[in-house]
Coordinates of C-alpha atoms and ligand atoms in Angstrom, one line a residue:
X1 CA 21.7 59.2 189.9
X2 CA 23.9 56.4 191.2
X3 CA 24.8 53.7 188.8
X4 CA 24.5 50.0 189.5
X5 CA 26.1 47.1 187.7
X6 CA 26.1 43.4 188.6
X7 CA 27.3 40.3 186.8
X8 CA 26.6 36.6 187.0
X9 CA 28.2 34.3 184.5
X10 CA 31.3 32.5 183.2
X11 CA 33.5 35.6 182.6
X12 CA 35.5 37.6 185.1
X13 CA 32.9 39.6 187.0
X14 CA 35.5 42.1 188.4
X15 CA 36.5 43.2 184.9
X16 CA 33.0 43.6 183.7
X17 CA 31.9 45.5 186.8
X18 CA 34.8 47.9 186.7
X19 CA 34.3 48.5 183.0
X20 CA 30.6 49.0 183.5
X21 CA 31.1 51.5 186.3
X22 CA 33.3 53.6 184.0
X23 CA 30.5 53.6 181.5
X24 CA 27.9 54.4 184.1
X25 CA 29.8 57.1 185.9
X26 CA 27.6 59.8 184.4
X27 CA 25.0 58.7 186.9
X28 CA 27.1 59.9 189.8
X29 CA 30.8 60.2 190.7
X30 CA 31.2 61.0 194.3
X31 CA 32.6 57.6 195.0
X32 CA 32.5 54.0 193.7
X33 CA 32.8 50.5 195.0
X34 CA 32.6 46.8 194.2
X35 CA 31.9 43.6 196.0
X36 CA 33.2 40.5 194.4
X37 CA 32.2 37.1 195.7
X38 CA 35.2 35.0 196.5
X39 CA 35.3 31.2 195.9
X40 CA 36.0 30.8 199.6
X41 CA 32.6 32.3 200.2
X42 CA 33.2 35.8 201.4
X43 CA 33.5 39.1 199.6
X44 CA 36.4 41.2 198.5
X45 CA 35.3 44.8 198.9
X46 CA 36.9 47.9 197.3
X47 CA 35.6 51.4 197.9
X48 CA 37.2 54.6 196.6
X49 CA 36.1 58.2 197.1
X50 CA 36.1 60.2 193.8
X51 CA 35.7 59.2 190.2
X52 CA 36.7 55.9 188.8
X53 CA 39.5 56.8 186.5
X54 CA 40.3 55.4 183.0
X55 CA 43.4 53.8 184.5
X56 CA 41.7 51.9 187.3
X57 CA 42.4 48.3 186.6
X58 CA 41.5 45.1 188.2
X59 CA 44.9 43.9 189.1
X60 CA 45.0 42.7 192.6
X61 CA 41.2 42.2 192.6
X62 CA 40.1 38.6 192.6
X63 CA 38.6 36.9 189.6
X64 CA 35.1 35.7 190.2
X65 CA 31.9 35.0 188.3
X66 CA 29.6 37.0 190.6
X67 CA 29.9 40.6 191.7
X68 CA 28.1 43.9 192.2
X69 CA 29.3 47.5 191.7
X70 CA 28.1 51.0 192.3
X71 CA 28.9 54.6 191.4
X72 CA 27.5 57.0 193.9
X73 CA 25.8 60.4 193.8
X74 CA 25.5 61.2 197.5
X75 CA 22.0 61.7 199.0
X76 CA 21.9 60.4 202.6
X77 CA 25.3 60.8 204.2
X78 CA 28.3 62.8 202.9
X79 CA 30.9 61.7 200.4
X80 CA 33.1 59.3 202.2
X81 CA 34.5 55.8 202.0
X82 CA 32.2 54.4 204.7
X83 CA 29.1 55.8 202.9
X84 CA 30.1 54.3 199.6
X85 CA 28.4 51.2 198.3
X86 CA 28.3 48.2 198.5
X87 CA 27.0 48.1 202.0
X88 CA 27.3 44.9 204.1
X89 CA 25.1 43.4 206.7
X90 CA 26.5 43.0 210.3
X91 CA 27.7 39.5 209.6
X92 CA 29.4 40.6 206.4
X93 CA 27.5 37.9 204.4
X94 CA 25.0 40.1 202.5
X95 CA 26.1 42.9 200.2
X96 CA 23.9 45.5 198.7
X97 CA 24.1 48.3 196.1
X98 CA 21.2 50.7 195.9
X99 CA 20.0 53.6 193.9
X100 CA 17.1 55.8 195.2
X101 CA 15.8 56.7 198.6
X102 CA 14.5 54.7 201.5
X103 CA 11.9 56.9 203.0
X104 CA 11.4 55.1 206.3
X105 CA 15.1 54.4 206.9
X106 CA 15.2 56.2 210.3
X107 CA 12.3 54.1 211.6
X108 CA 13.7 50.9 210.3
X109 CA 17.2 51.7 211.6
X110 CA 15.8 52.4 215.1
X111 CA 14.0 49.0 214.9
X112 CA 17.2 47.2 213.8
X113 CA 19.3 48.9 216.5
X114 CA 16.8 47.6 219.1
X115 CA 17.3 44.1 217.7
X116 CA 21.1 44.5 218.3
X117 CA 22.2 45.6 214.8
X118 CA 25.0 48.2 214.5
X119 CA 25.4 50.8 211.7
X120 CA 28.6 52.1 210.3
X121 CA 27.5 54.5 207.7
X122 CA 25.1 57.5 207.5
X123 CA 23.3 56.1 204.5
X124 CA 19.7 54.9 204.2
X125 CA 21.1 51.9 202.2
X126 CA 22.7 50.1 205.2
X127 CA 19.3 49.1 206.6
X128 CA 18.7 46.9 203.5
X129 CA 21.3 44.2 204.0
X130 CA 20.5 44.3 207.7
X131 CA 16.8 43.9 207.3
X132 CA 17.5 40.9 205.0
X133 CA 19.9 39.5 207.7
X134 CA 17.2 40.1 210.3
X135 CA 14.8 37.8 208.4
X136 CA 17.5 35.2 207.7
X137 CA 18.3 35.1 211.5
X138 CA 14.6 34.3 211.9
X139 CA 15.0 31.2 209.7
X140 CA 14.1 32.4 206.2
X141 CA 16.3 31.5 203.3
X142 CA 18.1 34.3 201.4
X143 CA 15.4 34.8 198.7
X144 CA 12.5 34.7 201.1
X145 CA 14.3 37.1 203.5
X146 CA 14.9 39.5 200.6
X147 CA 11.2 39.3 199.6
X148 CA 10.1 39.8 203.3
X149 CA 12.4 42.8 203.7
X150 CA 10.3 44.6 201.1
X151 CA 7.5 44.9 203.6
X152 CA 9.8 47.0 205.8
X153 CA 11.2 49.3 203.2
X154 CA 9.3 52.2 201.7
X155 CA 10.6 54.6 199.0
X156 CA 11.9 54.5 195.4
X157 CA 14.7 52.2 194.8
X158 CA 16.6 49.8 192.6
X159 CA 18.6 47.3 194.7
X160 CA 20.9 44.5 193.9
X161 CA 21.8 42.0 196.6
X162 CA 24.1 39.0 196.9
X163 CA 25.0 36.6 199.7
X164 CA 28.5 35.3 200.3
X165 CA 27.2 31.7 200.7
X166 CA 24.7 31.6 197.8
X167 CA 25.2 31.7 194.1
X168 CA 22.2 33.9 193.5
X169 CA 21.8 37.6 192.8
X170 CA 18.6 39.4 193.6
X171 CA 17.6 42.5 191.8
X172 CA 14.6 44.6 192.9
X173 CA 13.0 47.5 191.0
X174 CA 10.6 50.0 192.6
X175 CA 10.4 53.4 190.8
X176 CA 14.1 53.5 189.9
X177 CA 15.6 52.1 186.7
X178 CA 17.0 48.5 186.5
X179 CA 17.5 46.5 183.4
X180 CA 18.8 43.0 182.9
X181 CA 21.2 42.2 180.0
X182 CA 20.7 38.6 178.8
X183 CA 23.8 36.9 177.4
X184 CA 24.7 33.3 176.7
X185 CA 24.5 31.6 180.1
X186 CA 25.2 35.0 181.7
X187 CA 23.3 37.9 183.1
X188 CA 24.1 41.6 183.6
X189 CA 22.0 43.9 185.8
X190 CA 22.4 47.6 185.4
X191 CA 20.9 51.0 185.9
X192 CA 21.3 51.7 182.2
X193 CA 22.0 49.7 179.1
X194 CA 25.4 51.1 178.0
X195 CA 26.9 49.4 181.0
X196 CA 26.7 46.0 179.3
X197 CA 26.3 47.0 175.6
X198 CA 29.7 45.5 174.8
X199 CA 28.4 42.0 175.7
X200 CA 24.7 41.9 174.8
X201 CA 21.9 43.8 173.2
X202 CA 19.2 41.5 174.6
X203 CA 17.5 43.3 177.4
X204 CA 14.7 42.7 179.9
X205 CA 13.2 45.9 181.3
X206 CA 12.1 45.1 184.8
X207 CA 8.6 46.4 185.7
X208 CA 7.7 48.2 188.8
X209 CA 7.8 46.0 191.9
X210 CA 9.7 43.2 190.1
X211 CA 12.2 41.1 192.0
X212 CA 14.5 39.2 189.7
X213 CA 16.5 36.1 190.9
X214 CA 19.5 35.1 188.9
X215 CA 20.4 31.6 190.0
X216 CA 23.3 30.3 187.9
X217 CA 21.9 30.0 184.4
X218 CA 18.3 30.7 185.3
X219 CA 16.4 33.9 185.6
X220 CA 13.0 34.1 187.3
X221 CA 11.0 37.2 188.1
X222 CA 8.5 37.7 190.8
X223 CA 6.3 40.7 191.2
X224 CA 6.0 41.5 194.8
X225 CA 2.9 43.7 194.5
X226 CA 0.9 41.1 192.5
X227 CA 2.5 38.3 194.5
X228 CA 3.1 36.1 191.5
X229 CA 5.8 34.9 189.2
X230 CA 5.8 36.9 186.0
X231 CA 7.2 36.7 182.5
X232 CA 9.0 39.7 181.0
X233 CA 9.8 39.8 177.4
X234 CA 13.3 40.2 176.0
X235 CA 13.8 43.2 173.8
X236 CA 16.6 43.7 171.2
X237 CA 18.2 47.1 171.5
X238 CA 19.4 48.9 168.4
X239 CA 22.1 50.9 170.1
X240 CA 25.6 50.1 169.1
X241 CA 28.4 49.6 171.6
X242 CA 30.6 52.1 169.7
X243 CA 27.9 54.8 170.1
X244 CA 28.5 54.7 173.8
X245 CA 32.3 55.2 173.5
X246 CA 34.3 58.3 173.0
X247 CA 36.0 57.2 169.8
X248 CA 38.5 59.8 168.6
X249 CA 37.2 62.5 170.8
X250 CA 38.7 63.5 174.1
X251 CA 35.4 64.0 175.7
X252 CA 31.8 62.8 175.3
X253 CA 30.6 66.4 175.4
X254 CA 32.4 67.3 172.1
X255 CA 31.5 63.9 170.6
X256 CA 27.8 64.4 171.3
X257 CA 27.9 68.0 170.1
X258 CA 29.4 66.7 166.9
X259 CA 26.7 64.1 166.4
X260 CA 23.9 66.6 166.1
X261 CA 23.6 66.5 162.3
X262 CA 23.1 62.7 162.5
X263 CA 20.6 63.1 165.2
X264 CA 18.5 65.5 163.2
X265 CA 18.6 63.1 160.2
X266 CA 17.1 60.5 162.6
X267 CA 14.3 62.8 163.3
X268 CA 13.8 63.5 159.6
X269 CA 13.2 59.7 159.2
X270 CA 10.6 59.4 161.9
X271 CA 7.4 57.9 160.4
X272 CA 5.0 60.5 159.1
X273 CA 2.1 58.4 160.5
X274 CA 3.5 58.6 164.1
X275 CA 3.8 62.4 164.0
X276 CA 0.2 62.5 162.5
X277 CA -1.1 60.4 165.3
X278 CA 0.5 62.6 168.0
X279 CA -0.8 65.7 166.3
X280 CA -4.3 64.2 166.3
X281 CA -4.1 63.6 170.0
X282 CA -3.1 67.2 170.5
X283 CA -6.0 68.4 168.3
X284 CA -8.5 66.4 170.3
X285 CA -7.1 67.5 173.7
X286 CA -8.6 70.3 175.7
X287 CA -5.7 71.8 177.7
X288 CA -2.1 70.7 176.8
X289 CA 0.7 70.8 179.2
X290 CA 4.4 70.4 178.6
X291 CA 6.4 69.1 181.5
X292 CA 10.1 68.4 181.9
X293 CA 13.2 69.2 183.9
X294 CA 16.6 70.9 183.1
X295 CA 17.5 71.0 179.4
X296 CA 14.4 69.1 178.5
X297 CA 12.4 71.9 180.1
X298 CA 14.1 74.3 177.7
X299 CA 12.9 72.1 174.9
X300 CA 9.4 72.5 176.2
X301 CA 9.8 76.3 176.2
X302 CA 10.9 76.0 172.6
X303 CA 7.8 73.9 171.9
X304 CA 5.6 76.5 173.5
X305 CA 6.9 79.2 171.0
X306 CA 6.8 76.7 168.1
X307 CA 3.3 75.5 168.7
X308 CA 2.1 79.1 169.2
X309 CA 3.7 80.5 166.0
X310 CA 3.6 77.5 163.6
X311 CA 0.6 75.5 164.8
X312 CA -1.4 78.4 166.4
X313 CA -1.9 76.0 169.3
X314 CA -1.8 77.1 172.9
X315 CA 0.2 74.9 175.3
X316 CA 1.0 75.4 178.9
X317 CA 4.5 74.7 180.2
X318 CA 5.5 73.8 183.7
X319 CA 8.8 72.5 185.1
X320 CA 7.9 69.0 186.3
X321 CA 8.7 69.6 190.0
X322 CA 6.1 72.4 190.1
X323 CA 3.5 70.6 188.1
X324 CA 1.6 69.2 191.1
X325 CA 0.6 72.8 192.1
X326 CA -1.2 73.3 188.8
X327 CA -3.1 70.1 188.5
X328 CA -6.5 71.5 189.4
X329 CA -7.2 72.1 185.7
X330 CA -6.5 68.5 184.7
X331 CA -9.3 66.2 183.6
X332 CA -9.9 63.4 181.1
X333 CA -9.6 65.7 178.2
X334 CA -6.2 67.1 179.2
X335 CA -3.0 66.0 177.5
X336 CA 0.4 66.1 179.2
X337 CA 3.5 65.9 177.0
X338 CA 6.5 64.9 179.0
X339 CA 9.9 65.3 177.6
X340 CA 13.0 63.5 178.9
X341 CA 16.3 62.3 177.6
X342 CA 16.8 59.6 180.1
X343 CA 13.1 58.8 180.7
X344 CA 13.9 58.3 184.4
X345 CA 13.8 61.8 185.9
X346 CA 11.9 61.5 189.1
X347 CA 10.1 64.9 189.0
X348 CA 8.9 64.2 185.5
X349 CA 7.6 60.8 186.5
X350 CA 5.8 62.3 189.5
X351 CA 4.1 64.8 187.2
X352 CA 3.0 62.0 184.9
X353 CA 1.6 60.1 187.9
X354 CA -0.4 63.1 189.1
X355 CA -1.7 63.7 185.5
X356 CA -2.8 60.0 185.2
X357 CA -4.5 60.1 188.5
X358 CA -6.7 62.9 187.2
X359 CA -7.4 60.9 184.0
X360 CA -5.3 62.9 181.7
X361 CA -3.6 61.4 178.7
X362 CA 0.2 61.3 178.6
X363 CA 2.5 61.4 175.6
X364 CA 6.2 61.4 176.0
X365 CA 9.2 62.2 174.0
X366 CA 12.2 60.2 175.3
X367 CA 15.5 59.0 174.2
X368 CA 15.8 55.8 176.2
X369 CA 13.8 52.9 175.1
X370 CA 12.0 51.0 177.8
X371 CA 12.6 53.8 180.3
X372 CA 10.1 54.5 183.1
X373 CA 8.6 57.6 181.5
X374 CA 8.1 55.7 178.3
X375 CA 6.3 52.9 180.1
X376 CA 4.2 55.3 182.2
X377 CA 3.0 57.1 179.0
X378 CA 0.1 56.2 176.8
X379 CA 2.2 57.0 173.7
X380 CA 5.8 57.8 173.1
X381 CA 8.0 59.2 170.4
X382 CA 11.5 57.7 170.7
X383 CA 14.1 60.3 169.9
X384 CA 16.7 57.9 168.4
X385 CA 19.5 60.2 169.4
X386 CA 21.6 57.2 170.6
X387 CA 23.2 57.0 174.1
X388 CA 24.0 60.4 175.6
X389 CA 26.7 59.8 178.1
X390 CA 28.0 63.3 179.0
X391 CA 26.1 64.8 181.9
X392 CA 25.3 67.9 179.9
X393 CA 22.5 67.3 177.4
X394 CA 23.3 68.5 173.9
X395 CA 22.2 66.2 171.1
X396 CA 19.1 65.1 173.0
X397 CA 18.1 68.7 173.3
X398 CA 18.3 69.5 169.6
X399 CA 16.6 66.3 168.7
X400 CA 13.7 67.1 171.0
X401 CA 13.3 70.6 169.4
X402 CA 13.4 69.0 165.9
X403 CA 10.6 66.6 166.9
X404 CA 8.5 69.4 168.4
X405 CA 9.0 71.4 165.2
X406 CA 7.8 68.4 163.1
X407 CA 4.7 68.0 165.3
X408 CA 4.0 71.8 165.1
X409 CA 4.2 71.6 161.3
X410 CA 1.9 68.6 161.2
X411 CA -0.6 70.6 163.3
X412 CA -0.4 73.3 160.7
X413 CA -0.9 70.8 157.9
X414 CA 2.7 71.1 156.7
X415 CA 4.5 68.1 158.0
X416 CA 6.5 67.6 154.8
X417 CA 7.5 71.2 154.7
X418 CA 8.7 70.8 158.3
X419 CA 10.7 67.7 157.4
X420 CA 12.3 69.5 154.4
X421 CA 13.3 72.4 156.6
X422 CA 15.1 70.0 159.0
X423 CA 16.7 68.1 156.1
X424 CA 18.1 71.4 154.6
X425 CA 19.6 72.2 158.0
X426 CA 21.7 69.0 158.3
X427 CA 24.6 70.2 156.1
X428 CA 24.7 73.5 158.0
X429 CA 24.8 71.7 161.3
X430 CA 28.0 70.0 160.1
X431 CA 29.5 73.4 159.5
X432 CA 28.4 74.6 163.0
X433 CA 30.4 71.9 164.6
X434 CA 33.4 72.2 162.2
X435 CA 36.9 73.2 163.1
X436 CA 36.5 76.6 161.6
X437 CA 33.6 77.3 164.0
X438 CA 35.4 75.7 166.9
X439 CA 38.5 77.9 166.3
X440 CA 36.4 81.0 166.1
X441 CA 34.7 80.2 169.4
X442 CA 38.0 79.4 171.0
X443 CA 39.0 83.0 170.6
X444 CA 35.9 84.0 172.5
X445 CA 36.4 81.4 175.2
X446 CA 39.9 82.8 175.7
X447 CA 38.5 86.2 176.3
X448 CA 35.8 84.9 178.7
X449 CA 37.8 82.4 180.7
X450 CA 38.4 84.6 183.7
X451 CA 35.1 86.3 183.7
X452 CA 32.8 85.7 186.7
X453 CA 29.4 86.6 185.2
X454 CA 27.8 86.3 181.8
X455 CA 24.4 87.6 180.9
X456 CA 22.4 86.4 178.0
X457 CA 19.3 87.8 176.3
X458 CA 17.0 86.7 173.5
X459 CA 13.4 87.3 172.4
X460 CA 10.9 84.8 171.1
X461 CA 12.5 81.5 170.2
X462 CA 15.8 83.0 171.2
X463 CA 14.6 83.3 174.8
X464 CA 14.8 79.5 175.5
X465 CA 18.1 79.5 173.6
X466 CA 19.5 82.1 176.0
X467 CA 18.3 80.0 179.0
X468 CA 19.8 76.8 177.6
X469 CA 23.1 78.5 176.7
X470 CA 23.3 79.9 180.2
X471 CA 22.7 76.5 181.7
X472 CA 25.4 74.9 179.5
X473 CA 28.0 77.6 180.6
X474 CA 27.1 77.2 184.3
X475 CA 27.0 73.5 184.4
X476 CA 30.4 72.8 183.0
X477 CA 32.5 75.9 183.5
X478 CA 31.0 77.1 186.8
X479 CA 30.9 80.7 185.5
X480 CA 27.7 82.4 186.7
X481 CA 25.5 82.9 183.7
X482 CA 22.0 84.3 183.7
X483 CA 19.5 84.5 180.9
X484 CA 16.5 86.8 180.3
X485 CA 13.9 87.5 177.8
X486 CA 15.4 90.5 176.0
X487 CA 13.0 93.0 177.5
X488 CA 13.4 91.9 181.1
X489 CA 17.0 92.7 181.9
X490 CA 16.2 96.4 182.3
X491 CA 13.7 95.5 185.1
X492 CA 16.4 94.9 187.6
X493 CA 19.4 92.9 186.5
X494 CA 20.8 95.7 184.4
X495 CA 22.0 97.1 187.7
X496 CA 24.7 94.5 187.5
X497 CA 26.0 95.5 184.1
X498 CA 29.4 97.3 184.4
X499 CA 32.3 98.1 182.2
X500 CA 33.3 94.9 180.3
X501 CA 30.5 92.7 181.6
X502 CA 30.1 90.0 178.9
X503 CA 26.5 89.9 177.5
X504 CA 25.5 87.4 174.8
X505 CA 22.7 88.7 172.5
X506 CA 20.8 86.2 170.4
X507 CA 19.3 87.8 167.3
X508 CA 17.0 86.8 164.4
X509 CA 15.4 88.6 161.5
X510 CA 12.1 88.6 163.4
X511 CA 13.4 90.0 166.6
X512 CA 16.4 92.1 165.4
X513 CA 14.9 95.6 166.0
X514 CA 13.8 95.0 169.6
X515 CA 16.7 92.9 170.7
X516 CA 19.2 95.4 169.3
X517 CA 17.6 98.1 171.3
X518 CA 18.1 95.9 174.4
X519 CA 21.7 95.4 173.3
X520 CA 22.1 99.2 173.1
X521 CA 20.9 99.5 176.7
X522 CA 23.6 97.1 177.8
X523 CA 26.3 98.7 175.6
X524 CA 25.5 102.1 177.1
X525 CA 26.5 100.6 180.5
X526 CA 29.8 99.4 179.1
X527 CA 28.9 95.8 178.4
X528 CA 31.1 93.6 176.2
X529 CA 28.5 92.5 173.6
X530 CA 28.7 89.1 171.9
X531 CA 26.2 88.7 169.1
X532 CA 24.9 85.4 167.9
X533 CA 22.7 85.5 164.8
X534 CA 22.3 86.1 161.1
X535 CA 23.5 89.8 160.9
X536 CA 26.5 91.5 162.4
X537 CA 26.0 94.9 164.1
X538 CA 28.2 97.7 165.2
X539 CA 27.2 97.1 168.8
X540 CA 28.9 93.7 168.8
X541 CA 32.4 93.4 170.2
X542 CA 32.5 89.8 169.1
X543 CA 30.2 88.2 166.5
X544 CA 29.3 84.5 165.8
X545 CA 27.4 84.3 162.6
X546 CA 24.6 81.8 162.6
X547 CA 22.5 81.9 159.5
X548 CA 18.7 82.6 159.8
X549 CA 16.8 79.4 160.2
X550 CA 13.5 80.9 161.4
X551 CA 11.7 78.3 163.5
X552 CA 14.9 76.2 163.7
X553 CA 17.1 79.0 165.0
X554 CA 17.0 77.3 168.4
X555 CA 18.8 74.3 167.0
X556 CA 21.4 76.3 165.1
X557 CA 22.2 79.0 167.7
X558 CA 22.6 76.6 170.6
X559 CA 25.4 74.7 168.9
X560 CA 28.1 77.4 169.1
X561 CA 27.1 77.9 172.7
X562 CA 27.5 74.2 173.5
X563 CA 31.0 74.5 172.0
X564 CA 31.7 77.7 174.0
X565 CA 30.7 75.9 177.3
X566 CA 33.0 73.0 176.3
X567 CA 36.0 75.2 175.6
X568 CA 35.4 77.3 178.8
X569 CA 35.4 74.1 180.8
X570 CA 38.7 73.0 179.2
X571 CA 40.4 76.4 179.7
X572 CA 39.2 76.5 183.4
X573 CA 40.4 73.0 184.1
X574 CA 36.9 71.6 184.6
X575 CA 35.8 68.1 183.6
X576 CA 33.5 68.5 180.6
X577 CA 31.8 65.2 181.0
X578 CA 31.3 65.1 184.7
X579 CA 30.7 68.5 186.2
X580 CA 30.8 68.7 190.0
X581 CA 27.7 68.0 192.0
X582 CA 25.6 66.9 189.0
X583 CA 24.3 63.6 187.7
X584 CA 22.9 62.7 184.3
X585 CA 19.8 61.0 185.5
X586 CA 18.1 62.5 188.5
X587 CA 16.0 59.7 190.0
X588 CA 15.2 61.4 193.3
X589 CA 12.7 64.2 193.8
Ligands
G6P601 C1 19.7 66.3 184.9 C2 20.8 66.4 183.9 C3 20.3 67.4 182.8 C4 19.0 67.0 182.3 C5 17.9 66.9 183.4 C6 16.6 66.3 182.9 O1 19.7 67.4 185.7 O2 22.0 66.8 184.4 O3 21.3 67.5 181.8 O4 18.6 68.0 181.4 O5 18.4 66.0 184.4 O6 16.9 65.0 182.4 P1 16.0 64.2 181.4 O7 16.7 62.9 181.3 O8 14.6 64.1 182.0 O9 15.9 65.0 180.1

């Protein structure tokens, strides 16, 4: 949610920032902007409403060694040029980019107005450069003024500030992600690692309340809560710059769908000891809660079914944003398992915070190393799915399910069997993303392209699959799609089924009898039935064969649905990688 990139070093900052913004765009694409420090000691500012396009080049923008950039997902203030970042102080000397929310911005704005400051935008951000300027006007130098400003700003934020007459960049992290890339005599600051992966894999993850100062070739970090200078270690990242690029694909969505066989093989090679250790924590806990948002929440639902069936272990599931209303049951023996691709989702982080306050243990399954959720957890399993750039989560989802299945098998004393089942699936997953499958689904997407509603049903493990498939279709093609447990549709929603209404029915050997009777209920109302599963049926008007994979049906059956969502997006002229109104990493509650 909003992407930040800044550069300080010998190369052309403008080029690095524009390139970084293109990479970070999945964090928000309402507008973008850059501030480049000119040699003559002012800034060149460029702000554009809309997405930064592949063709945006830096011609006409000055060359410089220092600059900051931002890609915005609007929170305070509409989508407009004046609300775009960077924001300047009244004198024009201080430029700020910001991700997050300033909770007391109205109060602080009123205070600054009384001091004679004027505001041009509707954003909460604009108070930041002006609060710093207010302190500089009172005689503090740039760095001290930035530090003092933090006493006047509440909320969750990542901020990068520069001053037109200083060579320093200040980066501040408080409950919103910010990482520093360390190169040779150069530094990058970004919301996410892929923004600078072409230049360095050496990373410093800022901790909460860290204020980093980049002063030419030096970096110093001050923790403003502890009020002392701190040392943060440099970590080497094993992501490859190529992984964060589209390669031969037209879109990240299809690239990431196609990577799922590799992602599952990564899960297969997770150390047995680590899975055992997590399973032991689960065995010892009294009361286990899965929490997550969006697609990761659907992974949790899968986990609930898998743990129940394979491991005979009861777990509770709650979407992270509702978790605080269920915390009465938490105590020192409780275990919260948080699942998140980005490791930065604000609601999931808030759930973790509440759980820890009540003494519960927190284990997380995350894809991004060094992320806030990873750092807030007592233990973490890193998914190793590689950077997921498309706003829609695909490969991270199947990797989460694979990990949950391994844990469930370990709980049942069958980790190796669980591993073998995953291994056996890898070749089949290649088939599921093959051209033959894509062509078959294309036929379906052509039939569905003008439809307004799609209903999806599944029972057991096919229920979360139906929910996740509906989410994929909605997110990217903007077709209304609604999923239900097979038995539920007749309790109300069946009133909407009419002649030709497309209904997707997920089947499995275990649920066939019951789900087909639900399919008949739909067919009797004239529905156009699309079957997904191991056996064809005369009720199906269109059939996608996906072989029986028992506990791993969720991995196999979602893949054709991801492809369907992709193809619907293309046919309907929607951007598959950047759906309207969405952001990949939701860092506000
Ligand atoms: C956003 C993304 C979704 C994602 C959800 C949770 O809404 O658009 O694709 O599933 O956040 O993200 P997380 O990183 O916590 O898995």
